[in-house]
Short mmCIF file of C-alpha atoms and ligand atoms in Angstrom, two decimals:
data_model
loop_
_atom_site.label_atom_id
_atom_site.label_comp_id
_atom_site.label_asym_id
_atom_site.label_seq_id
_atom_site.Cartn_x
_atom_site.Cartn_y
_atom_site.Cartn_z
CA UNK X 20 -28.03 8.68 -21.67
CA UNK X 21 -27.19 9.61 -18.24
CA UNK X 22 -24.00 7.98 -16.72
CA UNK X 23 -24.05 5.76 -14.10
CA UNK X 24 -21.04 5.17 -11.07
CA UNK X 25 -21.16 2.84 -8.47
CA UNK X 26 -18.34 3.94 -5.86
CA UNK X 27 -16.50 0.46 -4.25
CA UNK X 28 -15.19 2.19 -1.25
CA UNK X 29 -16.12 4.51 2.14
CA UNK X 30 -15.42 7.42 3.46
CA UNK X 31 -13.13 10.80 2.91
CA UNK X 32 -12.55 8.78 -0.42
CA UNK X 33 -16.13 8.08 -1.90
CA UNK X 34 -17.19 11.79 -0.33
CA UNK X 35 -14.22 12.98 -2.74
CA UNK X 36 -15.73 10.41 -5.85
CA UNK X 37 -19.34 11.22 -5.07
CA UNK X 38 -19.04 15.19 -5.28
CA UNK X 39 -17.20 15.10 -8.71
CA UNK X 40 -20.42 13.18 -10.00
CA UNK X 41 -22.29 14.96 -8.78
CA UNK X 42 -21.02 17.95 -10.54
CA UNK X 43 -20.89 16.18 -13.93
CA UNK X 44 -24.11 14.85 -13.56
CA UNK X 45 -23.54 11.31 -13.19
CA UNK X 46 -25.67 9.47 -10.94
CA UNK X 47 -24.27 7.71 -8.01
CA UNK X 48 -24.64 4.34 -6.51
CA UNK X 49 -22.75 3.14 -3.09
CA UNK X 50 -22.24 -0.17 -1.78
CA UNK X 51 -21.76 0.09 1.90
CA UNK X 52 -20.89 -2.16 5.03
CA UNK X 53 -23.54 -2.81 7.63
CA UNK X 54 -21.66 -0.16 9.83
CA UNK X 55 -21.14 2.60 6.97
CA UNK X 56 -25.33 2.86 6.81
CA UNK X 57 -24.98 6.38 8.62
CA UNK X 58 -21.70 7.73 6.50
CA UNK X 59 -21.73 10.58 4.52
CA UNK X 60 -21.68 8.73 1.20
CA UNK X 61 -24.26 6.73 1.62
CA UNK X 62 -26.90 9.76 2.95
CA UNK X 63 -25.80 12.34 -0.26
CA UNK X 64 -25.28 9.00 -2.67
CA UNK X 65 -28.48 8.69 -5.14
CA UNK X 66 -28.50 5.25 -4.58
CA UNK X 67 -26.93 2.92 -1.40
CA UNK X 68 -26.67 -0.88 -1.43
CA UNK X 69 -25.84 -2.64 1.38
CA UNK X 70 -23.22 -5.50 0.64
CA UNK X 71 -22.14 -7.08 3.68
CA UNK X 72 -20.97 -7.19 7.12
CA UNK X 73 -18.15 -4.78 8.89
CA UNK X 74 -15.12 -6.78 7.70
CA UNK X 75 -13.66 -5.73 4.67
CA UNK X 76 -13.58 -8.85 3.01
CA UNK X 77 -17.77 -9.19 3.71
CA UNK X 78 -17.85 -5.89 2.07
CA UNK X 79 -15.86 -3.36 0.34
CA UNK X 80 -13.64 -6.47 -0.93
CA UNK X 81 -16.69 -8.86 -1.55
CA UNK X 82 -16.41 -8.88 -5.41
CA UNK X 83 -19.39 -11.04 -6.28
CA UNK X 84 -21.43 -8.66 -4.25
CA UNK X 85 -19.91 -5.79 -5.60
CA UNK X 86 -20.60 -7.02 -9.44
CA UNK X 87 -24.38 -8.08 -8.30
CA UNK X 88 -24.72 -4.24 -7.08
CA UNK X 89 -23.16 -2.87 -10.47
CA UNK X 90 -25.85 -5.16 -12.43
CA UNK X 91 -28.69 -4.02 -10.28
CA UNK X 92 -28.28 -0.18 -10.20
CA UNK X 93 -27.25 -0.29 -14.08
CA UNK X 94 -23.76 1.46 -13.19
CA UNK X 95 -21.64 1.35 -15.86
CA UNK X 96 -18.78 1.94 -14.39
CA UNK X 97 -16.85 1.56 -11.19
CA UNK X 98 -14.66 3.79 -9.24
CA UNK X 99 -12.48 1.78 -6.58
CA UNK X 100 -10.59 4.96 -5.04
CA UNK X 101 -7.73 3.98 -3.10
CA UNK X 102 -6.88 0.60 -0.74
CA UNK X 103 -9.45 -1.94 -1.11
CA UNK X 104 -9.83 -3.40 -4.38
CA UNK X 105 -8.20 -0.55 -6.12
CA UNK X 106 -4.94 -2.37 -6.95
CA UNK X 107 -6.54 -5.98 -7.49
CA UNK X 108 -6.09 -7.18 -10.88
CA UNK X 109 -8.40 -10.01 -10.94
CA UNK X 110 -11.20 -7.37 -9.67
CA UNK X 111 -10.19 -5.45 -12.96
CA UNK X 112 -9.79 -8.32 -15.26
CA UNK X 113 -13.74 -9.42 -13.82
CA UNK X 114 -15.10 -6.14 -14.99
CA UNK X 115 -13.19 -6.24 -18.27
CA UNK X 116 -14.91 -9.82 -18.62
CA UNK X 117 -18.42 -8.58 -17.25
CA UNK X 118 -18.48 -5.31 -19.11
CA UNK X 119 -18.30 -2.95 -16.76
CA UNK X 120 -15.86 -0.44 -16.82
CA UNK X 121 -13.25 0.18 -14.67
CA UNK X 122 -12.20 3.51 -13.65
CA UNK X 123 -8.54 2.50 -13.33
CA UNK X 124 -5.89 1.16 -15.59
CA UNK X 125 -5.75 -2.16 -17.06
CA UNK X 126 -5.58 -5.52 -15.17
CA UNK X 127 -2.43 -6.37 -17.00
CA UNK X 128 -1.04 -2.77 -15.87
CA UNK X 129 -2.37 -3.65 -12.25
CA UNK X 130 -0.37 -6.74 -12.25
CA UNK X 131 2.80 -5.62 -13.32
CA UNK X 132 3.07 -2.88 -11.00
CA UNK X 133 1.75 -5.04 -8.24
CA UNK X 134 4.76 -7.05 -8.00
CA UNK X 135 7.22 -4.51 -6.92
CA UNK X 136 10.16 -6.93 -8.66
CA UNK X 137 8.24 -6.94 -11.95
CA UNK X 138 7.74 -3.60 -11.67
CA UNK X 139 11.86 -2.67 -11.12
CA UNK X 140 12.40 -4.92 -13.57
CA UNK X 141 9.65 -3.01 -16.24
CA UNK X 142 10.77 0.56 -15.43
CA UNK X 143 14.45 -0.53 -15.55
CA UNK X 144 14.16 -1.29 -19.46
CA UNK X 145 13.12 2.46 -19.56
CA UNK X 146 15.89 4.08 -18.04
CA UNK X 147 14.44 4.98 -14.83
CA UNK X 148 16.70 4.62 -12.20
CA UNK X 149 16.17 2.25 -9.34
CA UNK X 150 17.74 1.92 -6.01
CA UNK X 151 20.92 -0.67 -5.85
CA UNK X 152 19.26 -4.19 -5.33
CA UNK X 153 18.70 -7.65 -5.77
CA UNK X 154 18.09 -7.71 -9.35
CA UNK X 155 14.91 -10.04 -9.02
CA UNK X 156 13.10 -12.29 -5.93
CA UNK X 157 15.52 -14.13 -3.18
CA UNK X 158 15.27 -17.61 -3.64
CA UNK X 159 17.63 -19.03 -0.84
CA UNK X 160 19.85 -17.92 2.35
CA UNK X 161 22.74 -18.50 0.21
CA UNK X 162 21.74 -16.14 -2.38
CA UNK X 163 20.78 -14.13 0.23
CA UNK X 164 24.09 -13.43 1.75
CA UNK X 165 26.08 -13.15 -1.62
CA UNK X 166 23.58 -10.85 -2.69
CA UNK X 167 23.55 -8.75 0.89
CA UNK X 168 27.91 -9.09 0.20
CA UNK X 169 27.78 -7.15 -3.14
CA UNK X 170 24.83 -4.79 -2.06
CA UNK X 171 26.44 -3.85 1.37
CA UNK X 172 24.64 -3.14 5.36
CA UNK X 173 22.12 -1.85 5.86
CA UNK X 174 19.62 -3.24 3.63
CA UNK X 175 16.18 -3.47 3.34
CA UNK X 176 13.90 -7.34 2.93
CA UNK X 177 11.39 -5.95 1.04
CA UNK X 178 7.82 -7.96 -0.05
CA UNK X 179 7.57 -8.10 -3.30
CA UNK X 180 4.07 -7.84 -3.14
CA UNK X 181 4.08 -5.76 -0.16
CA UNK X 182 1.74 -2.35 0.61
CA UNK X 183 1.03 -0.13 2.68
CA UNK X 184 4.16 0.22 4.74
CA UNK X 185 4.30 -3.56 5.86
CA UNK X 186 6.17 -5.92 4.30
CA UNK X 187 9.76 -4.41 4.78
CA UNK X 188 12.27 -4.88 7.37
CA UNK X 189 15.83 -3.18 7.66
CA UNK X 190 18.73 -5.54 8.34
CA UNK X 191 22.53 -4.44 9.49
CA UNK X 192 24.48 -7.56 9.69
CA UNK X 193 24.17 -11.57 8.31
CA UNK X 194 22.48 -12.51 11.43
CA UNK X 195 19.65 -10.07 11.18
CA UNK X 196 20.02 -10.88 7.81
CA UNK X 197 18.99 -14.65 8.05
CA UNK X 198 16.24 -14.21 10.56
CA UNK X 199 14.41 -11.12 8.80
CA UNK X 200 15.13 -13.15 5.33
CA UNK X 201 12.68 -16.32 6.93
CA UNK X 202 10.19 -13.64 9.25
CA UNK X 203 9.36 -11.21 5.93
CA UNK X 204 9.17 -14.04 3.49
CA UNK X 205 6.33 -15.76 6.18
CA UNK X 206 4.99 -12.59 6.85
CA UNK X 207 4.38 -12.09 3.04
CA UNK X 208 2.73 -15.13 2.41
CA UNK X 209 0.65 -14.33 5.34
CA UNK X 210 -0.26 -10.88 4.38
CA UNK X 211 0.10 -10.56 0.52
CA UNK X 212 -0.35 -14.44 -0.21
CA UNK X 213 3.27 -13.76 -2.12
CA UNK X 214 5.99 -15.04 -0.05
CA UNK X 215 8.48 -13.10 -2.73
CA UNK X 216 11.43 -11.20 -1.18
CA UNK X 217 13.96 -9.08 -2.94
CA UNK X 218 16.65 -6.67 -1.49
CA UNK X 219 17.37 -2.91 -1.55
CA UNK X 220 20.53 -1.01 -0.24
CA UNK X 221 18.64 1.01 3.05
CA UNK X 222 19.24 4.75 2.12
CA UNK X 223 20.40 6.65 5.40
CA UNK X 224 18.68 9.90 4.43
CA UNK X 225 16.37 9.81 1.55
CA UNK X 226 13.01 12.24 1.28
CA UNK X 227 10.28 10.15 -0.26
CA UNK X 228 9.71 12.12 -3.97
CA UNK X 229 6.77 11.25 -6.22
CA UNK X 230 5.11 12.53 -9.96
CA UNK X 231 1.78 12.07 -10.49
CA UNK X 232 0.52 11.20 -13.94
CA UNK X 233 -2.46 10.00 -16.35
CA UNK X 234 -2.52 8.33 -19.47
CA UNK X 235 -5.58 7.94 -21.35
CA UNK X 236 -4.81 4.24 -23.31
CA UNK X 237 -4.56 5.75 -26.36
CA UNK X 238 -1.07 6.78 -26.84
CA UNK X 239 -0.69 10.28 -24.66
CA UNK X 240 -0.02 10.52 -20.72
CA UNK X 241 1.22 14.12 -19.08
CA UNK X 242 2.52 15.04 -15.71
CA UNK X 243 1.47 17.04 -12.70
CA UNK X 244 4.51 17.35 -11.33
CA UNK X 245 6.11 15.95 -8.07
CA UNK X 246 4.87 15.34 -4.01
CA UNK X 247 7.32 15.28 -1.12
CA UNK X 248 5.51 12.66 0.87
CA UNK X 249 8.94 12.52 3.10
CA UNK X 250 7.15 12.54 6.79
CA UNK X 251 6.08 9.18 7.41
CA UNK X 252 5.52 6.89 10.65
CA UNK X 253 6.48 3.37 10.16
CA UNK X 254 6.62 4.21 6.32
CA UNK X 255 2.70 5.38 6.57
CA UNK X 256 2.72 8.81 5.17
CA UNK X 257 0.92 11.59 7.74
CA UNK X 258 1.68 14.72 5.96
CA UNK X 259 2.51 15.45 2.18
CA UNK X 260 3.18 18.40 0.04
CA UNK X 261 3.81 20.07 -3.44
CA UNK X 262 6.15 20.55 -5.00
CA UNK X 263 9.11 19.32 -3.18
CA UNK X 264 11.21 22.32 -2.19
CA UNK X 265 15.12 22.39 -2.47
CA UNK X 266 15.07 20.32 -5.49
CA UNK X 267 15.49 22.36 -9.15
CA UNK X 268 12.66 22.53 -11.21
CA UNK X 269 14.11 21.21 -14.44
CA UNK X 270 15.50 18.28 -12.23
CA UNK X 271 11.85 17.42 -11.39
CA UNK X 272 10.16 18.26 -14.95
CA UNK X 273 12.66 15.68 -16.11
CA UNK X 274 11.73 12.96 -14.42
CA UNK X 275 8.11 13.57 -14.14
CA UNK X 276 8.89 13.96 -18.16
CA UNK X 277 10.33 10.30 -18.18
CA UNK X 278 7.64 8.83 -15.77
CA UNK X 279 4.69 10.17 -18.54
CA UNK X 280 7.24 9.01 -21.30
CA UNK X 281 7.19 5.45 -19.97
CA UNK X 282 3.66 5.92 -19.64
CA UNK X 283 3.14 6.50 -23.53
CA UNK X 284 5.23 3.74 -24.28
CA UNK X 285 3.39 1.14 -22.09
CA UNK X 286 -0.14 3.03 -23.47
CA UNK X 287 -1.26 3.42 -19.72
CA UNK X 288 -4.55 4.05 -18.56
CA UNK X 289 -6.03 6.26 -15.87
CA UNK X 290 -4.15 8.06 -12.96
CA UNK X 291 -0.85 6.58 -11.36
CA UNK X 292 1.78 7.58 -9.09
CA UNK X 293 5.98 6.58 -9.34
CA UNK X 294 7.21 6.79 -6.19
CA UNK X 295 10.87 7.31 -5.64
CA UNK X 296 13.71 7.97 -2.67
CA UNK X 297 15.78 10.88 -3.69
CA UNK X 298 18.60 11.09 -1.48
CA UNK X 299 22.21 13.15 -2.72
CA UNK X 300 20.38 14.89 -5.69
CA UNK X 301 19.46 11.46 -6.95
CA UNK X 302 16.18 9.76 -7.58
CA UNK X 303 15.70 6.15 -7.27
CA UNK X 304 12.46 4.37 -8.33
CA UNK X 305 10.76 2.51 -5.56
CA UNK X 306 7.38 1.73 -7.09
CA UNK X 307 4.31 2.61 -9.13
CA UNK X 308 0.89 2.64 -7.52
CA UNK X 309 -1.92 2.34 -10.19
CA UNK X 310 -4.20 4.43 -8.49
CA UNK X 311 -5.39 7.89 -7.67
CA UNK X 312 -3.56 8.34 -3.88
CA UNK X 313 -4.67 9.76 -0.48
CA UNK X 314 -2.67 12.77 -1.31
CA UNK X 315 -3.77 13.46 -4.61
CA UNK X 316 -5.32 17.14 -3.28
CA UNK X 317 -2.16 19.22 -2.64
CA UNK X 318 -1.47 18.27 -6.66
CA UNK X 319 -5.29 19.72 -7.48
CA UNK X 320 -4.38 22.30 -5.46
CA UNK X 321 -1.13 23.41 -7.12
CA UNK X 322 -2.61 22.96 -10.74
CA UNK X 323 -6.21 23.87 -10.63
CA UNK X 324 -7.29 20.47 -12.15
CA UNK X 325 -9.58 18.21 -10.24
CA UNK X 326 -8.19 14.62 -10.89
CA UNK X 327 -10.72 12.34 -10.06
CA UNK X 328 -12.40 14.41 -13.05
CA UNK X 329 -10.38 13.39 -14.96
CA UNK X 330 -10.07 9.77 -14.28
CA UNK X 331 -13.45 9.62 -15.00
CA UNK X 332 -13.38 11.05 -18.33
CA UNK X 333 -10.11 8.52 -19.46
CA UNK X 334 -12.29 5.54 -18.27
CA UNK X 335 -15.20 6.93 -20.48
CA UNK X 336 -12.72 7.08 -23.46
CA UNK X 337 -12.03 10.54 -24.20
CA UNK X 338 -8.34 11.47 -24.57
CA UNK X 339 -6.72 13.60 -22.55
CA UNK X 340 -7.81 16.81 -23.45
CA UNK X 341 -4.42 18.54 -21.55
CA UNK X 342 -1.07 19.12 -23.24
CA UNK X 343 2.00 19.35 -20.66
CA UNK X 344 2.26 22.90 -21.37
CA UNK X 345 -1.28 23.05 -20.12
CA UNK X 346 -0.17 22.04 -16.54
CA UNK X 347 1.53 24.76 -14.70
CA UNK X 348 2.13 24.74 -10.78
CA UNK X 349 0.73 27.60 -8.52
CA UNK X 350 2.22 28.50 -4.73
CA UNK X 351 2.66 25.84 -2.49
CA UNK X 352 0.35 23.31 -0.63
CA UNK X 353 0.30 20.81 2.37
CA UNK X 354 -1.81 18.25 3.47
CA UNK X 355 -2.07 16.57 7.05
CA UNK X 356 -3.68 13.41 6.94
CA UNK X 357 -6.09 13.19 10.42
CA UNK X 358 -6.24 9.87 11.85
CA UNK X 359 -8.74 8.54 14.37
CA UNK X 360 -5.69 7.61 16.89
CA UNK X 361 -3.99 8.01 20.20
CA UNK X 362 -1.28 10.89 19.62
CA UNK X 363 0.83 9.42 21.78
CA UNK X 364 0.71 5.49 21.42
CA UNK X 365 -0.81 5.69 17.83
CA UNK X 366 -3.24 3.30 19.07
CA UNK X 367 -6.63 3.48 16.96
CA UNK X 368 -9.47 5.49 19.00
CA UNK X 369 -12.99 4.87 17.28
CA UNK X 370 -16.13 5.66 18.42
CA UNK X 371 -18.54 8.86 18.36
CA UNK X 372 -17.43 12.13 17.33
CA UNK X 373 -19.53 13.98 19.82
CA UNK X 374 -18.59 17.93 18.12
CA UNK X 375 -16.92 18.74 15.09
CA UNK X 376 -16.29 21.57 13.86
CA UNK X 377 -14.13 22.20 10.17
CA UNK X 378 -11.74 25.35 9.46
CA UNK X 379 -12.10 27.94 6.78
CA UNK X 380 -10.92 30.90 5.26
CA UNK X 381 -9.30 31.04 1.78
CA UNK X 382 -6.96 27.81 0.50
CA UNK X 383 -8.18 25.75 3.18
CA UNK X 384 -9.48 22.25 1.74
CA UNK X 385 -10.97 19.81 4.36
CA UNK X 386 -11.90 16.18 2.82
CA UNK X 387 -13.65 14.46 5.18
CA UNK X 388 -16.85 12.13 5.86
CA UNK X 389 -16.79 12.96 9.63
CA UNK X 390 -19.89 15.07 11.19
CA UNK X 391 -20.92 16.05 14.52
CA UNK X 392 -22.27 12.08 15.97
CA UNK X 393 -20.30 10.38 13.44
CA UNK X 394 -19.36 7.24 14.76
CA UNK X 395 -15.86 6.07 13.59
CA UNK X 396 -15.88 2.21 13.20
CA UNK X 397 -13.13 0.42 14.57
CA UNK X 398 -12.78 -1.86 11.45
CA UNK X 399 -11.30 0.49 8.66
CA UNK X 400 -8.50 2.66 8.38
CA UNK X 401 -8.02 5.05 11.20
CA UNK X 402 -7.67 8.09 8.56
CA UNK X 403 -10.77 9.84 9.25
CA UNK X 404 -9.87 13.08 6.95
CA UNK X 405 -7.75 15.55 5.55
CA UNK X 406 -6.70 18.84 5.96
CA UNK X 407 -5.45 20.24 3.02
CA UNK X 408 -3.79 24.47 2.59
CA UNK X 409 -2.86 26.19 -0.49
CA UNK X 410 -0.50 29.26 0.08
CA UNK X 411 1.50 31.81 -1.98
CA UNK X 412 4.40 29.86 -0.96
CA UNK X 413 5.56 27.40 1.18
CA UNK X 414 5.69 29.50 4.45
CA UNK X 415 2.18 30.85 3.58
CA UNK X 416 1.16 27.54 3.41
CA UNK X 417 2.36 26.15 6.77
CA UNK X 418 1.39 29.46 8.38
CA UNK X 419 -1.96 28.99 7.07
CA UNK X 420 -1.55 25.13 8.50
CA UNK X 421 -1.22 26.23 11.58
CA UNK X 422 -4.46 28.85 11.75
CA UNK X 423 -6.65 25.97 10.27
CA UNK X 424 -5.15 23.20 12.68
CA UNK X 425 -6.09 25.44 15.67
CA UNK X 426 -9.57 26.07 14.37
CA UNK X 427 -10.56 22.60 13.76
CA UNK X 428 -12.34 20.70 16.52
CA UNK X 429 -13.00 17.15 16.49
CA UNK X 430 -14.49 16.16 20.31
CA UNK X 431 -15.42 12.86 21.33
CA UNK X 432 -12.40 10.28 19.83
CA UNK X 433 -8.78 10.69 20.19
CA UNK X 434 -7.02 12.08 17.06
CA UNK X 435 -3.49 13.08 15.64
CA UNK X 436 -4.40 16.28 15.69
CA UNK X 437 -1.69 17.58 18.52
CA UNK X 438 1.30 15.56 16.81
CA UNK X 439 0.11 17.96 13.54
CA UNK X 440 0.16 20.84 15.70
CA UNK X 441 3.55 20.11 16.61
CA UNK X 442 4.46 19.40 13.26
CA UNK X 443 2.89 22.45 11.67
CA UNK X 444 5.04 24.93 13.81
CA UNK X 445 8.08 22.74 13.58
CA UNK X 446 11.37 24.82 13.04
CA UNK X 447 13.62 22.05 10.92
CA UNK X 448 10.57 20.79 9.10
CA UNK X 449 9.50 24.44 8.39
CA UNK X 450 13.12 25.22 7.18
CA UNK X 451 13.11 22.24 5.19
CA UNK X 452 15.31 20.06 6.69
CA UNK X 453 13.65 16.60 6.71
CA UNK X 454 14.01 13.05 5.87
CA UNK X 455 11.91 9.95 5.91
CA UNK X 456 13.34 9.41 9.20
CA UNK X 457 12.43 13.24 10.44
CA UNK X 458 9.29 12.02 12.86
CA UNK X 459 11.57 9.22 14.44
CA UNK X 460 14.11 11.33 15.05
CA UNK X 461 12.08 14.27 16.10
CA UNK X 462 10.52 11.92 18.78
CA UNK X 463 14.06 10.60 19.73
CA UNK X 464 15.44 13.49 20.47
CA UNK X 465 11.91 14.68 22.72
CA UNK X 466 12.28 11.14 24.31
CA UNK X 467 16.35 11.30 25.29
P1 ADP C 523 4.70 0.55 0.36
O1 ADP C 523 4.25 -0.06 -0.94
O2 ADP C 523 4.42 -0.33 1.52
O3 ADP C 523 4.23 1.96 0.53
P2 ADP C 523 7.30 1.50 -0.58
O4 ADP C 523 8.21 0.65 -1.36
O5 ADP C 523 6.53 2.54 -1.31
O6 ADP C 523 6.30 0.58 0.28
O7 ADP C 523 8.12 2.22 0.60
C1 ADP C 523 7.46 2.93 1.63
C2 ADP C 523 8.47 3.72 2.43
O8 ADP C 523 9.47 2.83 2.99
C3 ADP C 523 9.28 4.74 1.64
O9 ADP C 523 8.59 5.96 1.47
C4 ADP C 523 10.50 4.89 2.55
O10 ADP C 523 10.19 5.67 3.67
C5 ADP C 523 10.74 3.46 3.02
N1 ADP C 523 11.68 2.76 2.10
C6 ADP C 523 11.36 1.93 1.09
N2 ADP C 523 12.47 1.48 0.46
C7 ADP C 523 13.54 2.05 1.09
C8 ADP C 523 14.96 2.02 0.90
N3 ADP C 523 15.52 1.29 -0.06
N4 ADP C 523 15.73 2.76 1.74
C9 ADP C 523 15.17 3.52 2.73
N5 ADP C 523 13.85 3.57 2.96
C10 ADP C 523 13.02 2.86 2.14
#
């Protein structure tokens, strides 16, 4: 019997689902917006049902309409991808109930992880290290300044349920501290219906470390090694690479060892990410996303294995068919995430891409869903693609970053692509030197 995948989710993203299918021969179903009718996905999908209206929550969050379409098309399964309702565990726990599968890990995995306290609290009892904190949620202002006391200034109100890059606000002294305790926790309920706070010591000068890893629910789960996703704008990662350079090898095969460890013990399913700060030649665990991530390429690159591939197979119950021995990393590779935006304001820019035009040559990856007269609605994400280059090494790589960011043309909307210019041919960045705080200081310094 010929599988079936419905695909929850739009563009670069279900593109990215919709081609691994296709080469394993599953047929495809989308569910689209009103406004995605035109998108890539939809034309090359073998089947496209329209759920609902432009907003997300008419559409690519509508979960009754999203079931109906699964029982119509006979999908079996059901690949979220990333944002949407990717990370929602009662979305899981309804296809555990209705018999679909999920192509993702458990809704009782979801949950943990969702609540970034539970999820210290879980990883803790493993031995992975976490950054000095509260301990647990902030209940009152008087907890909240003993607590701030012991941790020390500057700190960082974080949402417990928070995504993203909202949700977090960094305080230096008990006045800040008060107001940003009351603004995040209403902010929280607002956003994440989870008014939850908890506390982390602010690190001055982390880079923003990650391992990517897959268990298959019955008993193994390997590693592919470590991302440095350390240039970020308002905590929003905009470019990413692997593997993190200036960091030993062993150092990182350890703790991507411990992250698939804690894996096997908690029998996890499907692809996930542990995200730490590693600042001083120390890493400190920040969260787990249950999910395959925007930047999941450079890691395909670097290996060889295609990981939505792989999800896919997990969710249909084989094991993993890798050992960790299995998984070696090749050169170096970078990925620029393009965004439909003002390079100067940041302010989103849809509308019609009059001309596009993608680069090429050898290592150059470009996941998009944009074409010459896409239009770009103005009610999603403004990521619009991804550029992705595989080199020798890591100055290959940026070199080759560099050729492929001149050669691509996007006319018509305003996009990031200047800022990534910038970036590519950046002398500190280049050499390494970077932070989490490496774009605001880099436009600091252009603006003093
Ligand atoms: P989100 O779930 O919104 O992505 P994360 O907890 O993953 O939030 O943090 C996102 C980014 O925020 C990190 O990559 C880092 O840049 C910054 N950040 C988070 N916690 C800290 C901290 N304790 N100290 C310094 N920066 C932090």
């Amino acid at each position: 019997m010929a599988y079936k995948i419905l695909i929850a989710n739009r563009g670069e993203i279900a593109l990215r689902i919709l081609r691994t299918c296709k080469e394993l021969g599953i047929k495809t179903v989308i569910v689209h917006s009103t406004v995605d009718r035109q998108s890539l996905p939809v034309r090359l999908a073998d089947e496209r049902i329209c759920i609902g209206g432009p907003q997300p929550t008419q559409s690519y969050l509508n979960i009754p309409a999203i079931i109906t379409a699964a029982e119509i098309s006979g999908a079996h399964a059901i690949h979220p991808g990333y944002g949407f309702l990717s990370e929602n565990p009662s979305f899981a726990e309804q296809l555990e109930h209705t018999g679909f599968t999920f192509i993702g890990p458990s809704s009782h995995h979801i949950k943990i992880m969702g609540d970034k306290v539970e999820a210290i609290k879980f990883v803790k009892q493993y031995g992975i290290p976490c950054v000095p904190g509260s301990d647990g949620p902030i209940l009152n202002e008087q907890q909240a300044v003993n607590v701030a006391e012991s941790i020390g200034y500057p700190l960082i109100i974080k949402a417990a349920g928070g995504g993203g890059g909202r949700g977090m606000r960094v305080v230096h002294d008990n006045k800040q501290l008060l107001e940003g305790f009351s603004l995040t926790k209403a902010e929280a309920k607002a956003a994440f219906n989870n008014p939850c706070v908890y506390f982390e010591k602010y690190l001055t000068h982390p880079r923003h470390i990650e391992f990517q890893i897959l268990g298959d629910g019955q008993g193994q789960a390997v590693h592919f090694g470590a991302r440095d996703c350390s240039i970020q704008r308002r905590h929003q990662k905009i470019i990413e690479e692997a593997q993190p350079i200036d960091i030993p090898n062993e150092k990182l095969m350890e703790m991507g060892e411990k992250c698939a460890s804690l894996c096997r013990a908690m029998n996890y399913r499907g692809a996930g990410t542990f995200e730490f700060l590693y600042q001083d030649e120390e890493f400190y665990f920040i969260e787990m996303n249950t999910r395959i991530q925007v930047e999941h390429p450079v890691t395909e690159m670097i290996t060889g294995i295609d990981l939505i591939k792989q999800q896919i197979s997990i969710a249909f119950g084989s094991k993993i068919q890798l050992a960790q021995k299995d998984i070696s990393f090749h050169g170096h590779a970078i990925e620029c995430r393009i965004n439909a935006e003002d390079p100067e304001t940041y302010l989103p820019s849809p509308g019609i891409v009059s001309f596009y035009h993608p680069p090429g040559g050898p290592g150059v990856r470009m996941d998009t869903h944009v074409y010459s007269t896409y239009s770009v609605p103005p009610y999603y994400d403004s990521m619009i693609g991804k550029l992705i280059v595989h080199g020798a090494n890591r100055l290959e790589a940026f070199n080759k970053l560099s050729v492929a960011l001149d050669e691509i043309v996007i006319e018509g909307i305003k996009t990031n692509l200047p800022l990534h210019r910038l970036l590519a041919a950046d002398p500190d960045l280049r050499a390494g030197k970077h932070s989490i705080h490496f774009l605001q200081q880099r436009s600091d310094k252009i603006s003093s």
